[in-house]
């Protein structure tokens, strides 16, 4: 029983998660930049729309990584070889079924997405070239969610860090080679992503084989025929999927509100939001570490370990927020100018750069506690309820504040919504104790 956790043990797991998670927004920035150097604006528009389509879909199924981390960490804590196997096998089967369904209905998804977005005909043609290649990566992406989540839950840190970073670096290198050297245009970016996804899947299974210490027995496989555990797992996953739908709704409402105030406002808000996302990815990496230790505490049935995780993670979070707030205050104009060389957009964004500092402060505790709730796994309904309240709050508050404060009203609503999420998850904390009785 590990009733206490040291700062050193916590940081040893969390820092690699933070560094590897932060490579994700870098990948999107590089791919956008590659298309931004093509001869026509159609290319960047097509890739952007394609990325939005697949990102929204993959976001919906991001629960596969989160819930697998939880079940894997619990299996590590209980020291059960059977639970360890089932924590990997069950979500793998779910990922395969979902990806097969996705492949079948893709033509209809693309058709209705193109009708909804209404881009120019040249953009639709280029976007189809891109998406028709990327779609074949769907099984590998969802399987990667599962293998990465399982490795994280087992605290196989070196391989999880190597898997994420090397996959994103390979994607970046191949995009540059295929587009600028082999002149493959938009197909080059698509094939680079597909190859990187296949590569990541291979690395994941190699890591499980070499480091996972996985035992496979016939009675374990027979357990996969039992439906009830799949239903219990899907209940957790549906709650997390609902959270993702709510997050997408809030982000879309935020974008629609900005667009209603003009193109410059929309572009400036997008620049600020992209910088915020980079900071949020670091906090998300910290939440991954909290998820692992919380799942392990549940596996041990050790409430003292959970309390230790909470105290240490909040201390480290406070230090990180103070540090990043100082960095943002000093360099906010520099980061904005890196994102755009359009003076009117940069100047407008600088007027609202205070939210680069304010948002992480409002959102950080909620993001961290999300990792704790998902690590324990049994209280995901509180996350679902919290997000439902947050969407309603955002819609009403935005209508009121936007009419009085304009774009400041949009940003205040966005930050107050995340602050509300943090408060709600704090209020739910006492309910976690029942999972340790």
XYZ file of C-alpha atoms in Angstrom:
437
model
C 0.000 0.000 0.000
C 1.384 3.389 -1.041
C -0.394 5.798 1.323
C 1.932 8.669 0.476
C 3.175 10.122 -2.776
C 6.300 12.255 -3.043
C 6.734 15.275 -5.280
C 9.596 13.466 -7.015
C 7.423 10.434 -7.848
C 4.633 12.682 -9.093
C 6.866 14.834 -11.306
C 8.702 11.785 -12.672
C 5.422 10.647 -14.237
C 3.777 13.997 -14.942
C 6.551 15.970 -16.671
C 6.967 13.430 -19.520
C 3.185 13.468 -19.994
C 3.212 17.275 -20.187
C 6.060 17.373 -22.717
C 4.632 14.654 -24.954
C 1.086 16.067 -24.871
C 2.350 19.528 -25.826
C 3.705 18.194 -29.154
C 0.118 17.786 -30.412
C -0.659 21.480 -31.148
C 2.787 21.827 -32.751
C 1.801 19.219 -35.348
C -1.304 21.125 -36.388
C 0.631 24.378 -36.619
C 3.311 22.860 -38.886
C 0.800 21.174 -41.220
C -1.102 24.445 -41.548
C 2.139 26.300 -42.259
C 3.129 23.752 -44.941
C -0.140 24.315 -46.797
C 0.163 28.042 -46.162
C 3.206 28.103 -48.458
C 1.374 26.582 -51.425
C 0.524 28.676 -54.474
C -3.198 29.011 -53.709
C -5.264 29.684 -50.605
C -7.484 26.742 -51.610
C -4.929 24.314 -50.175
C -4.876 25.708 -46.651
C -8.676 26.053 -46.680
C -9.097 22.415 -47.751
C -6.693 21.050 -45.134
C -8.200 23.243 -42.422
C -11.710 21.973 -43.146
C -10.486 18.375 -43.338
C -8.636 18.713 -40.041
C -11.722 20.219 -38.376
C -13.881 17.304 -39.603
C -11.566 14.580 -38.311
C -10.577 16.429 -35.145
C -14.238 16.764 -34.168
C -14.838 13.058 -34.812
C -11.683 11.925 -33.007
C -12.446 14.260 -30.114
C -15.756 12.442 -29.682
C -13.895 9.160 -29.263
C -11.100 10.551 -27.106
C -12.819 8.799 -24.206
C -11.092 5.606 -25.381
C -7.739 6.973 -24.190
C -9.093 8.516 -20.999
C -11.150 5.523 -19.820
C -8.439 3.020 -20.799
C -5.922 4.935 -18.680
C -8.339 4.716 -15.758
C -9.010 0.970 -16.042
C -5.330 0.220 -16.694
C -4.218 2.214 -13.633
C -6.815 0.462 -11.484
C -5.540 -2.914 -12.748
C -1.999 -1.836 -11.860
C -3.127 -0.943 -8.354
C -5.049 -4.204 -7.840
C -2.091 -6.207 -9.254
C -4.500 -8.459 -11.164
C -3.137 -10.053 -14.357
C -6.693 -10.662 -15.573
C -7.768 -7.044 -15.006
C -4.626 -5.857 -16.780
C -5.481 -7.944 -19.870
C -9.147 -6.954 -19.900
C -8.259 -3.252 -19.442
C -6.556 -3.493 -22.842
C -8.675 -6.068 -24.696
C -12.126 -4.605 -24.046
C -11.434 -1.048 -25.267
C -9.483 -2.480 -28.227
C -12.584 -4.368 -29.350
C -14.693 -1.228 -28.901
C -12.163 0.830 -30.926
C -12.162 -1.694 -33.781
C -15.980 -1.802 -33.964
C -16.267 2.012 -33.908
C -13.599 2.434 -36.613
C -15.288 -0.117 -38.897
C -18.615 1.712 -38.540
C -16.821 4.984 -39.223
C -15.255 3.602 -42.431
C -18.658 2.433 -43.664
C -20.531 5.703 -43.084
C -17.657 8.015 -44.109
C -19.059 8.829 -47.612
C -22.265 10.174 -46.052
C -20.356 12.080 -43.351
C -18.181 13.817 -45.950
C -21.133 14.616 -48.202
C -23.183 16.305 -45.493
C -20.142 18.044 -43.988
C -19.336 19.617 -47.383
C -22.955 20.740 -47.746
C -22.905 22.231 -44.256
C -19.635 24.160 -44.682
C -20.401 25.252 -48.284
C -16.796 25.860 -49.443
C -15.920 26.686 -53.052
C -15.838 23.794 -55.534
C -12.005 23.828 -55.745
C -11.806 23.541 -51.950
C -14.281 20.635 -51.907
C -12.230 18.729 -54.495
C -8.957 19.240 -52.597
C -10.616 18.438 -49.276
C -11.947 15.163 -50.735
C -8.432 14.232 -51.917
C -7.187 14.840 -48.381
C -10.037 13.141 -46.496
C -10.180 10.061 -48.775
C -6.622 9.258 -47.629
C -6.935 10.300 -43.985
C -10.030 8.149 -43.430
C -7.934 4.965 -43.606
C -6.083 6.120 -40.522
C -9.243 5.981 -38.382
C -8.658 2.419 -37.060
C -5.047 3.259 -36.208
C -5.994 6.512 -34.444
C -8.584 4.815 -32.226
C -6.306 1.849 -31.508
C -3.541 4.327 -30.655
C -5.882 5.954 -28.117
C -6.293 2.571 -26.425
C -2.637 1.470 -26.465
C -1.441 4.896 -25.308
C -4.033 4.976 -22.516
C -3.096 1.465 -21.380
C 0.634 2.267 -21.344
C -0.026 5.470 -19.396
C -2.125 3.566 -16.864
C 0.685 1.024 -16.423
C 3.104 3.936 -15.863
C 5.324 2.825 -18.758
C 6.462 6.404 -19.117
C 9.423 6.110 -21.469
C 7.449 4.404 -24.217
C 4.404 6.676 -23.922
C 6.624 9.725 -24.297
C 8.555 8.164 -27.188
C 5.353 7.049 -28.920
C 3.704 10.488 -28.878
C 6.741 12.607 -29.656
C 8.227 10.361 -32.358
C 4.856 9.968 -34.092
C 4.314 13.730 -34.274
C 7.914 14.432 -35.338
C 7.654 11.777 -38.083
C 4.425 13.378 -39.279
C 6.066 16.803 -39.462
C 9.158 15.514 -41.319
C 7.117 13.494 -43.823
C 4.795 16.456 -44.492
C 7.766 18.654 -45.396
C 9.434 15.940 -47.516
C 6.272 14.885 -49.376
C 5.115 18.435 -50.112
C 8.300 20.408 -50.768
C 10.656 17.703 -52.077
C 8.346 15.127 -53.687
C 5.772 17.732 -54.807
C 2.792 15.657 -53.578
C 0.783 18.743 -52.558
C -2.219 18.105 -50.324
C -1.948 14.315 -50.718
C 1.532 14.562 -49.209
C 0.186 15.985 -45.947
C -2.510 13.291 -45.860
C -0.095 10.404 -46.489
C 2.299 11.820 -43.882
C -0.453 11.692 -41.257
C -1.558 8.204 -42.306
C 1.985 6.784 -42.152
C 2.587 8.414 -38.769
C -0.643 6.890 -37.427
C 0.360 3.411 -38.623
C 3.828 3.911 -37.134
C 2.328 4.960 -33.788
C 0.156 1.840 -33.736
C 3.212 -0.369 -34.303
C 5.189 1.377 -31.552
C 2.270 0.959 -29.158
C 2.045 -2.802 -29.647
C 5.830 -3.181 -29.498
C 5.817 -1.326 -26.165
C 3.048 -3.553 -24.812
C 4.929 -6.680 -25.935
C 8.278 -5.609 -24.484
C 7.265 -3.723 -21.343
C 3.641 -4.582 -20.614
C 4.231 -7.923 -18.880
C 0.847 -8.948 -20.258
C -0.498 -12.433 -19.477
C -2.968 -13.951 -21.956
C -4.933 -16.996 -20.839
C -7.943 -18.786 -22.299
C -10.112 -17.935 -19.281
C -9.265 -14.260 -19.737
C -10.371 -14.445 -23.361
C -13.579 -16.198 -22.309
C -14.327 -13.211 -20.078
C -14.590 -11.057 -23.202
C -17.827 -12.878 -24.054
C -19.522 -11.354 -20.995
C -21.561 -8.325 -22.038
C -22.061 -6.647 -18.646
C -18.471 -5.328 -18.251
C -18.681 -3.807 -21.761
C -21.914 -2.051 -20.767
C -20.298 -0.698 -17.591
C -17.313 0.522 -19.622
C -19.591 2.121 -22.214
C -21.491 3.963 -19.465
C -18.236 5.642 -18.436
C -17.384 6.283 -22.082
C -20.793 7.773 -22.893
C -20.458 10.201 -19.976
C -17.027 11.284 -21.229
C -18.307 11.491 -24.806
C -21.107 13.772 -23.608
C -18.476 16.030 -22.032
C -16.704 16.257 -25.388
C -19.944 17.133 -27.191
C -20.544 19.906 -24.648
C -16.981 21.240 -25.095
C -17.446 21.316 -28.877
C -20.775 23.106 -28.388
C -19.158 25.758 -26.195
C -16.292 26.275 -28.655
C -18.709 26.526 -31.586
C -20.916 29.023 -29.720
C -17.765 31.001 -28.916
C -16.726 31.029 -32.614
C -20.228 31.958 -33.812
C -20.356 34.873 -31.370
C -16.963 36.125 -32.567
C -17.971 35.752 -36.222
C -21.096 37.842 -35.605
C -18.809 40.743 -34.666
C -16.815 40.607 -37.903
C -13.877 38.829 -39.524
C -11.202 40.694 -37.558
C -12.804 39.737 -34.234
C -13.162 36.114 -35.335
C -9.524 35.925 -36.487
C -8.179 37.685 -33.376
C -10.123 35.446 -31.026
C -8.843 32.405 -32.919
C -5.231 33.587 -32.486
C -5.681 34.030 -28.724
C -7.465 30.678 -28.459
C -4.672 28.810 -30.268
C -2.117 30.170 -27.770
C -4.412 29.245 -24.878
C -4.716 25.697 -26.232
C -0.935 25.251 -26.009
C -1.016 26.112 -22.302
C -4.082 23.903 -21.800
C -2.259 20.945 -23.391
C 0.451 21.263 -20.731
C -2.189 21.226 -17.988
C -3.854 18.274 -19.726
C -0.550 16.411 -19.509
C -0.517 17.128 -15.777
C -4.106 15.820 -15.553
C -2.947 12.598 -17.255
C -0.490 12.059 -14.418
C -3.215 12.728 -11.838
C -5.462 10.220 -13.645
C -2.809 7.495 -13.382
C -2.146 8.005 -9.674
C -5.869 8.333 -8.890
C -6.625 5.087 -10.721
C -3.814 3.407 -8.830
C -5.247 4.704 -5.538
C -8.622 3.214 -6.411
C -6.968 -0.090 -7.297
C -5.325 -0.106 -3.847
C -8.553 1.169 -2.218
C -6.303 3.715 -0.517
C -8.028 7.049 0.232
C -4.845 8.394 1.838
C -3.008 7.977 -1.445
C -5.789 9.844 -3.261
C -5.567 12.707 -0.766
C -1.790 12.792 -1.260
C -2.259 12.928 -5.061
C -4.698 15.833 -4.681
C -2.416 17.886 -2.422
C 0.759 17.404 -4.452
C -0.936 17.953 -7.822
C -2.564 21.196 -6.651
C 0.772 22.493 -5.319
C 2.537 21.711 -8.588
C -0.360 23.207 -10.554
C -0.150 26.452 -8.554
C 3.584 26.749 -9.266
C 3.022 26.069 -12.981
C 0.190 28.630 -13.240
C 2.263 31.337 -11.539
C 5.190 30.571 -13.848
C 3.128 30.489 -17.056
C 1.221 33.659 -16.069
C 4.489 35.572 -15.693
C 5.740 34.207 -19.038
C 2.499 35.171 -20.777
C 2.491 38.647 -19.279
C 6.010 39.313 -20.551
C 5.757 37.621 -23.969
C 2.054 37.805 -24.935
C 2.625 40.293 -27.768
C 5.502 38.201 -29.111
C 3.359 35.058 -29.257
C 0.515 36.922 -30.964
C 2.866 38.315 -33.616
C 4.221 34.810 -34.207
C 0.689 33.627 -34.990
C -0.141 36.378 -37.493
C 1.649 39.059 -39.486
C -1.591 40.949 -40.210
C -1.281 44.167 -38.226
C -5.024 44.742 -37.793
C -5.530 41.234 -36.375
C -2.433 41.377 -34.157
C -3.362 44.793 -32.747
C -6.918 43.691 -32.013
C -5.698 40.470 -30.386
C -3.292 42.439 -28.185
C -6.259 44.421 -26.856
C -7.660 41.162 -25.452
C -4.375 39.484 -24.514
C -5.243 39.652 -20.795
C -7.331 36.518 -21.365
C -4.147 34.593 -22.180
C -3.374 34.965 -18.471
C -6.917 34.824 -17.100
C -8.099 31.648 -18.816
C -5.505 29.202 -17.407
C -6.199 30.584 -13.926
C -9.958 29.999 -14.306
C -9.713 26.590 -16.005
C -6.711 24.901 -14.389
C -8.351 23.331 -11.319
C -11.225 21.901 -13.363
C -8.836 20.414 -15.908
C -6.750 18.833 -13.160
C -9.741 17.421 -11.284
C -11.069 15.998 -14.546
C -7.992 13.764 -14.547
C -8.778 12.636 -10.992
C -12.425 11.835 -11.741
C -11.590 9.891 -14.896
C -8.784 8.046 -13.102
C -11.218 6.786 -10.471
C -13.705 6.033 -13.227
C -16.874 5.590 -11.208
C -18.010 9.194 -10.913
C -18.030 10.297 -14.541
C -21.727 11.187 -14.212
C -20.627 14.272 -12.250
C -18.522 15.330 -15.245
C -21.515 14.814 -17.545
C -23.804 16.860 -15.278
C -21.187 19.574 -14.871
C -20.815 20.034 -18.631
C -24.575 20.159 -19.165
C -24.816 23.007 -16.639
C -21.791 24.711 -18.250
C -23.364 24.768 -21.733
C -26.585 26.326 -20.416
C -24.596 28.855 -18.373
C -22.440 29.771 -21.392
C -25.428 30.321 -23.680
C -27.331 32.536 -21.227
C -24.325 34.443 -19.900
C -22.984 35.156 -23.384
C -26.302 36.642 -24.508
C -26.298 39.004 -21.533
C -22.611 40.040 -21.354
C -22.088 40.284 -25.116
C -24.880 42.866 -25.431
C -23.191 45.097 -22.835
C -19.466 44.385 -23.267
C -19.055 43.174 -26.855
C -16.024 40.930 -27.364
C -15.036 41.317 -23.709
C -18.409 39.798 -22.899
C -17.623 36.759 -25.077
C -14.270 36.224 -23.371
C -15.630 36.804 -19.860
C -18.353 34.233 -20.537
C -15.782 31.729 -21.812
C -13.614 32.134 -18.718
C -16.502 32.196 -16.242
C -17.791 28.943 -17.766
C -14.486 27.188 -17.098
C -14.374 28.705 -13.604
C -17.865 27.288 -12.992
C -16.653 23.844 -14.113
C -13.794 24.041 -11.617
C -16.177 25.005 -8.786
C -18.629 22.198 -9.586
C -15.903 19.540 -9.655
C -14.554 20.829 -6.331
C -18.034 20.479 -4.795
C -18.251 16.874 -6.054
C -14.930 15.866 -4.414
C -16.443 14.456 -1.176
C -18.489 11.997 -3.269
C -15.274 10.276 -4.394
C -14.765 8.752 -0.938
C -17.556 6.216 -1.504
C -15.406 4.483 -4.137
C -12.788 3.689 -1.466
C -15.075 2.023 1.091
